[in-house]
CSV table of C-alpha atoms in Angstrom, one decimal:
chain,number,residue,atom,x,y,z
A,1,MET,CA,-11.0,34.4,22.1
A,2,ALA,CA,-10.9,35.9,18.5
A,3,LEU,CA,-7.3,34.7,18.0
A,4,TYR,CA,-8.5,31.0,19.3
A,5,HIS,CA,-11.6,31.0,16.8
A,6,ARG,CA,-9.0,31.9,14.1
A,7,VAL,CA,-6.6,29.4,14.4
A,8,VAL,CA,-9.3,26.7,14.9
A,9,LEU,CA,-10.8,27.7,11.7
A,10,ILE,CA,-7.3,27.6,10.1
A,11,ASN,CA,-6.8,24.3,11.4
A,12,VAL,CA,-10.2,23.0,10.5
A,13,SER,CA,-10.0,24.7,6.9
A,14,ALA,CA,-6.2,22.8,6.5
A,15,VAL,CA,-7.6,19.6,7.9
A,16,ALA,CA,-10.6,19.9,5.2
A,17,CYS,CA,-8.3,21.1,2.3
A,18,LEU,CA,-5.8,17.9,3.0
A,19,ALA,CA,-8.8,15.6,3.4
A,20,ALA,CA,-10.2,16.7,-0.2
A,21,ALA,CA,-6.9,16.4,-1.9
A,22,ALA,CA,-6.1,13.0,-0.3
A,23,ALA,CA,-9.6,12.0,-1.5
A,24,TYR,CA,-8.7,13.0,-5.0
A,25,ALA,CA,-4.8,12.1,-4.9
A,26,PHE,CA,-4.0,9.9,-7.8
A,27,ALA,CA,-0.7,8.9,-8.6
A,28,VAL,CA,0.9,7.6,-12.0
A,29,SER,CA,3.7,5.8,-12.3
A,30,GLY,CA,6.7,7.2,-14.4
A,31,LYS,CA,6.5,4.2,-16.4
A,32,GLY,CA,3.0,4.9,-18.3
A,33,ASP,CA,1.0,2.5,-16.1
A,34,GLY,CA,-2.5,3.5,-15.0
A,35,PRO,CA,-3.5,5.6,-11.9
A,36,VAL,CA,-2.5,4.4,-8.5
A,37,SER,CA,-4.7,5.8,-5.8
A,38,VAL,CA,-2.7,6.9,-2.8
A,39,PRO,CA,-4.3,5.6,0.6
A,40,VAL,CA,-4.9,7.7,3.6
A,41,PRO,CA,-4.0,5.8,6.8
A,42,ASP,CA,-4.1,7.1,10.1
A,43,ALA,CA,-0.9,8.4,11.7
A,44,ARG,CA,0.3,4.9,13.6
A,45,THR,CA,-0.3,2.9,10.3
A,46,ALA,CA,1.4,5.9,8.3
A,47,GLY,CA,4.5,5.3,10.5
A,48,TYR,CA,4.4,1.4,9.8
A,49,CYS,CA,4.3,2.4,6.1
A,50,ARG,CA,7.4,4.6,6.0
A,51,ALA,CA,9.2,1.9,7.8
A,52,LEU,CA,8.4,-0.3,5.2
A,53,ASP,CA,9.0,2.3,2.4
A,54,GLN,CA,12.7,2.3,3.7
A,55,ALA,CA,13.1,-1.4,3.9
A,56,LEU,CA,11.9,-2.3,0.7
A,57,PRO,CA,14.2,-4.2,-1.9
A,58,GLN,CA,15.2,-2.1,-5.0
A,59,ARG,CA,14.4,-5.3,-7.1
A,60,VAL,CA,11.4,-7.4,-7.0
A,61,ALA,CA,11.2,-10.4,-9.4
A,62,GLY,CA,14.3,-9.1,-11.0
A,63,LEU,CA,12.7,-5.7,-11.9
A,64,SER,CA,13.9,-2.4,-10.6
A,65,ARG,CA,12.0,-0.2,-8.3
A,66,HIS,CA,11.1,3.2,-9.2
A,67,ASP,CA,8.7,5.9,-7.7
A,68,LEU,CA,5.3,6.6,-8.4
A,69,LYS,CA,3.8,10.4,-9.1
A,70,PRO,CA,3.0,11.9,-7.1
A,71,ARG,CA,6.1,10.8,-4.7
A,72,SER,CA,4.6,9.1,-1.6
A,73,GLU,CA,6.2,6.7,0.8
A,74,LEU,CA,2.9,4.9,0.8
A,75,ILE,CA,3.2,3.7,-2.9
A,76,THR,CA,5.8,2.3,-4.9
A,77,GLY,CA,6.4,-0.4,-8.1
A,78,TRP,CA,8.8,-2.3,-9.7
A,79,GLY,CA,8.9,-2.7,-13.6
A,80,ASP,CA,6.7,-2.1,-16.3
A,81,PRO,CA,3.9,-3.1,-16.5
A,82,ALA,CA,4.4,-2.1,-12.7
A,83,ILE,CA,4.0,-4.3,-9.8
A,84,VAL,CA,2.5,-2.1,-7.4
A,85,MET,CA,2.8,-2.0,-3.6
A,86,ARG,CA,0.6,0.4,-1.6
A,87,CYS,CA,0.7,0.6,2.1
A,88,GLY,CA,-2.0,1.8,4.7
A,89,VAL,CA,-5.1,0.5,2.5
A,90,PRO,CA,-8.1,-0.4,4.2
A,91,ARG,CA,-8.9,-4.1,5.5
A,92,PRO,CA,-10.2,-6.1,2.6
A,93,VAL,CA,-13.9,-7.2,2.4
A,94,VAL,CA,-12.4,-10.5,1.2
A,95,ASP,CA,-11.1,-11.0,4.8
A,96,ASP,CA,-14.5,-11.7,5.9
A,97,ASP,CA,-15.1,-14.7,3.6
A,98,PRO,CA,-13.6,-17.8,5.5
A,99,ASP,CA,-13.6,-19.5,2.1
A,100,ALA,CA,-11.4,-16.6,0.5
A,101,ASP,CA,-8.1,-17.7,-1.3
A,102,ALA,CA,-5.0,-16.8,0.8
A,103,VAL,CA,-1.5,-17.8,1.0
A,104,GLU,CA,1.5,-17.6,3.1
A,105,VAL,CA,4.8,-16.4,2.1
A,106,ASP,CA,8.0,-16.5,4.2
A,107,GLY,CA,5.8,-16.0,7.4
A,108,VAL,CA,3.4,-13.1,5.9
A,109,GLY,CA,-0.3,-13.8,5.2
A,110,TRP,CA,-1.7,-12.7,2.1
A,111,SER,CA,-5.4,-12.8,0.9
A,112,ILE,CA,-6.0,-13.2,-3.0
A,113,GLU,CA,-8.5,-11.3,-5.0
A,114,ARG,CA,-8.6,-11.6,-9.0
A,115,GLY,CA,-8.5,-8.1,-10.6
A,116,SER,CA,-9.4,-7.0,-14.0
A,117,GLY,CA,-7.4,-8.0,-16.9
A,118,GLY,CA,-5.9,-11.2,-15.4
A,119,SER,CA,-4.2,-9.2,-12.5
A,120,PHE,CA,-4.0,-10.3,-9.0
A,121,ARG,CA,-4.3,-7.9,-5.8
A,122,LEU,CA,-2.6,-9.7,-2.3
A,123,THR,CA,-3.1,-8.0,0.5
A,124,THR,CA,-1.6,-8.6,4.0
A,125,THR,CA,-3.7,-10.4,6.9
A,126,LEU,CA,-3.0,-10.0,10.3
A,127,ARG,CA,-0.9,-6.9,10.5
A,128,GLN,CA,-1.0,-3.6,12.2
A,129,ALA,CA,-0.9,-2.1,8.5
A,130,TYR,CA,-2.5,-3.6,5.6
A,131,VAL,CA,-0.1,-3.8,2.5
A,132,GLU,CA,-1.3,-4.4,-1.0
A,133,VAL,CA,0.5,-5.7,-3.7
A,134,THR,CA,-0.9,-5.9,-7.1
A,135,LEU,CA,0.6,-8.2,-10.2
A,136,PRO,CA,-0.1,-7.4,-13.6
A,137,LYS,CA,-1.2,-10.3,-15.5
A,138,LYS,CA,2.4,-10.9,-16.8
A,139,TYR,CA,3.5,-11.8,-13.2
A,140,ALA,CA,0.1,-13.2,-11.7
A,141,GLY,CA,1.1,-16.9,-11.5
A,142,ASP,CA,4.5,-15.9,-9.9
A,143,LEU,CA,4.6,-15.3,-5.9
A,144,GLY,CA,8.5,-14.3,-6.3
A,145,PRO,CA,7.4,-10.9,-5.7
A,146,LEU,CA,5.8,-11.6,-2.6
A,147,THR,CA,9.0,-13.6,-1.6
A,148,ASP,CA,11.1,-10.5,-2.3
A,149,VAL,CA,8.8,-8.2,-0.1
A,150,ALA,CA,7.6,-10.5,2.5
A,151,GLY,CA,11.0,-9.9,4.8
A,152,ALA,CA,10.4,-6.0,4.7
A,153,VAL,CA,7.0,-6.5,5.9
A,154,LYS,CA,8.0,-8.8,8.5
A,155,ARG,CA,10.4,-6.7,9.9
A,156,THR,CA,8.4,-3.4,9.8
A,157,VAL,CA,4.9,-4.0,10.0
A,158,PRO,CA,4.0,-5.9,13.4
A,159,GLU,CA,1.6,-8.6,13.6
A,160,LEU,CA,-2.0,-8.2,15.0
C-alpha cells in the first residue's frame, strides 16, 4: 500500500510540475519577436498538432520557416517579423458571435480578430484542433499565408 501511495504522489507531483511549467511556458523566437505562449492541448489535439507540424510548408508568403524557442511542435514561425502559427489553442470567443468576421481559404474556415498594432489573429473554425495564425501588420492585408498553410491544416486536422 505504501508503494502505491508513493507512485500516486510521484505522478501527482509530476503532473502538477508539468501543469505549472505549461502555465508559465513562453517561447521567444530566434528572430527577436516578442513572447509567444505555447498552447497546452489535450492528448488527442496534440496528436493533430504533431501531424500538422510535420506537414507545414518550409515557406509561407515567401518567408522561411524557423523554430520558436523553446522548440515545440505546437508553435512555429516564418519570417521576421514572424508570422506565428500556434496549434491547440482554445476555441476563440469570437466564434460565438454570428456577426464576427470570417473567411474561407482553400476549404478551411478562419475567424478573424484584429490584434494590437495592426496585426490580425486568424483561427480555424469547425476543426478538431484550433489552429491560430497571427499576421503582423506588415502582412495583415494578405491572405497568402493562409493559402500556404490551409492544405496542411486540411490534411491533418479533421473537421468537426
